Amino acid sequence: MMLEIVTDILTWSWFSDPHGYNFNGHLICHPDGNICIDPIEPTDEDLDVIVKTGVSTIILTNRNHSRAANRVQERTGAKTLIHVGDREHAEAQGTKIDGELSIGSRIGPLEIVDAAGKSPGEVALHWKERSILIVGDAVIGNPPGHCVFLPERVMDDATLLKKNVRNLLNLDSDILLVGDGAPILQDAKAQLKELVETFSQ
């Protein structure tokens, strides 16, 4: 079921039994064009909402989050973007990619932030004006209210990922929206800091 998780940001989820937490898609409604992020497979009802709301851009935060991008693209005419570091892998999985994300550039209100490590093209998205940080696989919201990493065995470069997650502390992030797990809707930076403090242990 589609929910407005914070003002002008819709989310829909499905529970992954093997992982023990939700996978989440997000739809940002913005005057510069609506942005769909890491769209999971929607129900017919959720897809109707997405189509009715409209999408101009689909952002994939990493090579493994193509999910239902093709389906959303086919119904909305949106352009699908991913970082060049993950493009080849996504296309090899059958994802239709229309363009690339550049670190430091903006898509609507979102700045593209380097979060490489789990994969070479992992990005985070920062809405500075609203202190919102959106991540794909850089961190997982599990258990609810806390941030963790995926197992190191699924990371390309754990050291690089830790460096980039540490750099996320330089951003205002009261709200953390995650591709996997539960969002943190207040004091998110404190939870990120708690995770970073484990790096030297």
Short mmCIF file of C-alpha atoms in Angstrom, two decimals:
data_model
loop_
_atom_site.label_atom_id
_atom_site.label_comp_id
_atom_site.label_asym_id
_atom_site.label_seq_id
_atom_site.Cartn_x
_atom_site.Cartn_y
_atom_site.Cartn_z
CA MET A 1 0.00 0.00 0.00
CA MET A 2 1.29 3.43 -0.95
CA LEU A 3 1.97 5.70 2.05
CA GLU A 4 3.13 9.30 2.40
CA ILE A 5 6.08 8.67 4.69
CA VAL A 6 6.99 12.37 4.94
CA THR A 7 5.42 15.32 3.15
CA ASP A 8 5.56 14.87 -0.63
CA ILE A 9 7.42 11.53 -0.44
CA LEU A 10 5.42 8.36 -1.07
CA THR A 11 6.71 4.90 -0.28
CA TRP A 12 5.60 1.33 -0.95
CA SER A 13 7.15 -1.84 0.42
CA TRP A 14 7.18 -5.61 0.39
CA PHE A 15 8.57 -7.87 3.08
CA SER A 16 11.51 -10.10 2.19
CA ASP A 17 11.32 -13.30 4.22
CA PRO A 18 14.96 -14.29 3.52
CA HIS A 19 16.22 -10.90 4.74
CA GLY A 20 13.68 -10.31 7.50
CA TYR A 21 12.91 -6.72 6.54
CA ASN A 22 11.10 -4.60 3.96
CA PHE A 23 12.36 -3.58 0.55
CA ASN A 24 11.17 -0.04 -0.21
CA GLY A 25 10.53 2.15 -3.25
CA HIS A 26 10.12 5.92 -2.99
CA LEU A 27 8.36 8.53 -5.09
CA ILE A 28 9.27 12.18 -4.55
CA CYS A 29 6.68 14.69 -5.68
CA HIS A 30 8.40 17.92 -6.69
CA PRO A 31 7.59 20.86 -9.01
CA ASP A 32 10.79 20.22 -10.99
CA GLY A 33 9.57 16.71 -11.83
CA ASN A 34 8.64 13.66 -9.79
CA ILE A 35 11.45 11.21 -8.99
CA CYS A 36 11.04 7.48 -8.42
CA ILE A 37 13.88 5.87 -6.45
CA ASP A 38 14.72 2.14 -6.51
CA PRO A 39 11.16 1.10 -7.41
CA ILE A 40 10.26 -2.28 -5.98
CA GLU A 41 7.58 -4.34 -7.72
CA PRO A 42 4.33 -2.47 -7.09
CA THR A 43 0.87 -3.93 -6.73
CA ASP A 44 -1.53 -2.97 -9.50
CA GLU A 45 -3.06 -0.40 -7.13
CA ASP A 46 0.33 1.10 -6.27
CA LEU A 47 1.32 1.22 -9.93
CA ASP A 48 -1.90 3.08 -10.68
CA VAL A 49 -0.94 5.68 -8.07
CA ILE A 50 2.57 5.99 -9.53
CA VAL A 51 1.21 6.43 -13.06
CA LYS A 52 -1.46 8.90 -11.96
CA THR A 53 1.08 10.92 -9.94
CA GLY A 54 3.58 10.84 -12.80
CA VAL A 55 7.32 10.21 -12.91
CA SER A 56 9.94 12.15 -14.89
CA THR A 57 13.06 10.39 -13.59
CA ILE A 58 13.86 6.99 -12.09
CA ILE A 59 17.03 6.92 -10.00
CA LEU A 60 18.74 3.62 -9.24
CA THR A 61 21.11 3.93 -6.28
CA ASN A 62 23.04 0.80 -7.22
CA ARG A 63 23.33 -2.09 -9.67
CA ASN A 64 21.09 -4.40 -7.62
CA HIS A 65 18.15 -2.01 -7.25
CA SER A 66 16.78 -2.11 -10.78
CA ARG A 67 13.82 -3.97 -9.32
CA ALA A 68 10.69 -2.78 -11.20
CA ALA A 69 12.38 0.12 -13.00
CA ASN A 70 11.49 -1.18 -16.47
CA ARG A 71 7.84 -1.63 -15.54
CA VAL A 72 7.57 1.88 -14.08
CA GLN A 73 9.43 3.32 -17.06
CA GLU A 74 7.13 1.62 -19.55
CA ARG A 75 4.03 3.02 -17.86
CA THR A 76 5.29 6.56 -17.17
CA GLY A 77 7.85 7.36 -19.87
CA ALA A 78 10.41 8.30 -17.22
CA LYS A 79 14.15 8.24 -17.89
CA THR A 80 16.16 5.76 -15.79
CA LEU A 81 19.52 6.95 -14.46
CA ILE A 82 22.35 5.11 -12.68
CA HIS A 83 26.00 5.85 -11.93
CA VAL A 84 28.40 4.75 -14.68
CA GLY A 85 30.15 2.41 -12.23
CA ASP A 86 27.05 0.23 -12.00
CA ARG A 87 25.55 0.78 -15.44
CA GLU A 88 27.03 -2.23 -17.23
CA HIS A 89 25.89 -4.65 -14.52
CA ALA A 90 22.35 -3.22 -14.48
CA GLU A 91 22.07 -3.39 -18.27
CA ALA A 92 23.35 -6.97 -18.23
CA GLN A 93 20.39 -7.76 -15.96
CA GLY A 94 18.05 -6.35 -18.61
CA THR A 95 17.50 -2.89 -17.13
CA LYS A 96 16.90 -0.12 -19.66
CA ILE A 97 19.20 2.76 -18.73
CA ASP A 98 18.79 6.20 -20.34
CA GLY A 99 21.59 8.16 -18.70
CA GLU A 100 24.10 8.45 -15.89
CA LEU A 101 24.30 10.08 -12.48
CA SER A 102 27.33 12.24 -11.68
CA ILE A 103 28.58 12.75 -8.14
CA GLY A 104 27.86 16.33 -7.03
CA SER A 105 25.17 16.92 -9.65
CA ARG A 106 21.51 17.49 -8.84
CA ILE A 107 18.33 15.81 -9.99
CA GLY A 108 15.54 18.14 -8.89
CA PRO A 109 16.13 18.83 -5.18
CA LEU A 110 18.48 15.86 -4.74
CA GLU A 111 22.28 16.02 -4.75
CA ILE A 112 24.03 12.85 -5.90
CA VAL A 113 26.49 11.74 -3.19
CA ASP A 114 29.27 9.15 -3.46
CA ALA A 115 28.41 6.00 -1.49
CA ALA A 116 30.61 3.53 -3.41
CA GLY A 117 31.86 0.41 -1.70
CA LYS A 118 29.09 -2.16 -1.75
CA SER A 119 29.33 -1.62 -5.50
CA PRO A 120 31.47 0.84 -7.49
CA GLY A 121 28.51 2.99 -8.53
CA GLU A 122 26.51 3.13 -5.28
CA VAL A 123 25.13 6.61 -4.60
CA ALA A 124 23.16 8.31 -1.85
CA LEU A 125 20.73 11.18 -2.42
CA HIS A 126 20.68 14.29 -0.24
CA TRP A 127 17.83 16.77 -0.02
CA LYS A 128 19.73 19.47 1.85
CA GLU A 129 16.86 21.90 2.29
CA ARG A 130 14.81 19.27 4.11
CA SER A 131 17.68 17.43 5.82
CA ILE A 132 16.68 14.16 4.13
CA LEU A 133 19.19 11.47 3.15
CA ILE A 134 18.11 8.57 0.92
CA VAL A 135 20.28 5.45 0.58
CA GLY A 136 20.07 2.20 -1.32
CA ASP A 137 22.47 -0.40 0.08
CA ALA A 138 25.03 1.90 1.76
CA VAL A 139 23.28 1.22 5.07
CA ILE A 140 20.27 -0.88 6.02
CA GLY A 141 17.56 0.20 8.45
CA ASN A 142 17.52 -2.91 10.63
CA PRO A 143 16.52 -3.34 13.39
CA PRO A 144 14.04 -0.44 13.19
CA GLY A 145 15.59 2.78 14.46
CA HIS A 146 19.17 1.66 13.77
CA CYS A 147 21.62 1.47 10.85
CA VAL A 148 23.73 -1.53 9.93
CA PHE A 149 25.83 -2.73 7.02
CA LEU A 150 25.06 -5.61 4.76
CA PRO A 151 27.44 -8.56 5.30
CA GLU A 152 30.98 -7.78 4.09
CA ARG A 153 30.85 -10.84 1.82
CA VAL A 154 28.43 -8.97 -0.48
CA MET A 155 30.56 -5.81 -0.61
CA ASP A 156 33.07 -5.03 -3.33
CA ASP A 157 35.13 -2.79 -1.01
CA ALA A 158 34.15 -2.59 2.66
CA THR A 159 36.93 -0.09 3.46
CA LEU A 160 35.71 2.31 0.79
CA LEU A 161 32.11 1.96 1.92
CA LYS A 162 33.06 2.79 5.51
CA LYS A 163 34.93 5.87 4.29
CA ASN A 164 31.94 7.07 2.29
CA VAL A 165 29.44 6.38 5.08
CA ARG A 166 31.70 8.35 7.44
CA ASN A 167 31.54 11.21 4.93
CA LEU A 168 27.73 11.11 5.08
CA LEU A 169 28.07 12.55 8.59
CA ASN A 170 29.08 15.83 6.92
CA LEU A 171 25.53 16.14 5.57
CA ASP A 172 22.44 17.35 7.38
CA SER A 173 20.31 14.25 7.79
CA ASP A 174 17.51 14.35 10.30
CA ILE A 175 15.56 11.85 8.16
CA LEU A 176 17.03 8.69 6.63
CA LEU A 177 15.01 6.85 3.99
CA VAL A 178 16.36 3.42 3.08
CA GLY A 179 15.96 1.03 0.20
CA ASP A 180 16.13 -1.89 2.63
CA GLY A 181 14.73 -1.97 6.16
CA ALA A 182 12.93 0.66 8.23
CA PRO A 183 13.31 4.43 7.77
CA ILE A 184 14.55 6.68 10.55
CA LEU A 185 12.29 9.73 10.66
CA GLN A 186 14.08 11.78 13.31
CA ASP A 187 17.65 12.16 14.62
CA ALA A 188 18.93 9.94 11.81
CA LYS A 189 22.41 11.45 11.90
CA ALA A 190 22.85 10.23 15.48
CA GLN A 191 22.18 6.67 14.30
CA LEU A 192 24.63 7.02 11.42
CA LYS A 193 27.22 8.33 13.89
CA GLU A 194 26.59 5.31 16.12
CA LEU A 195 27.32 3.01 13.18
CA VAL A 196 30.46 4.93 12.19
CA GLU A 197 31.78 4.71 15.74
CA THR A 198 31.86 0.92 15.39
CA PHE A 199 34.33 1.11 12.49
CA SER A 200 37.41 1.43 14.71
CA GLN A 201 36.31 -1.30 17.13
#
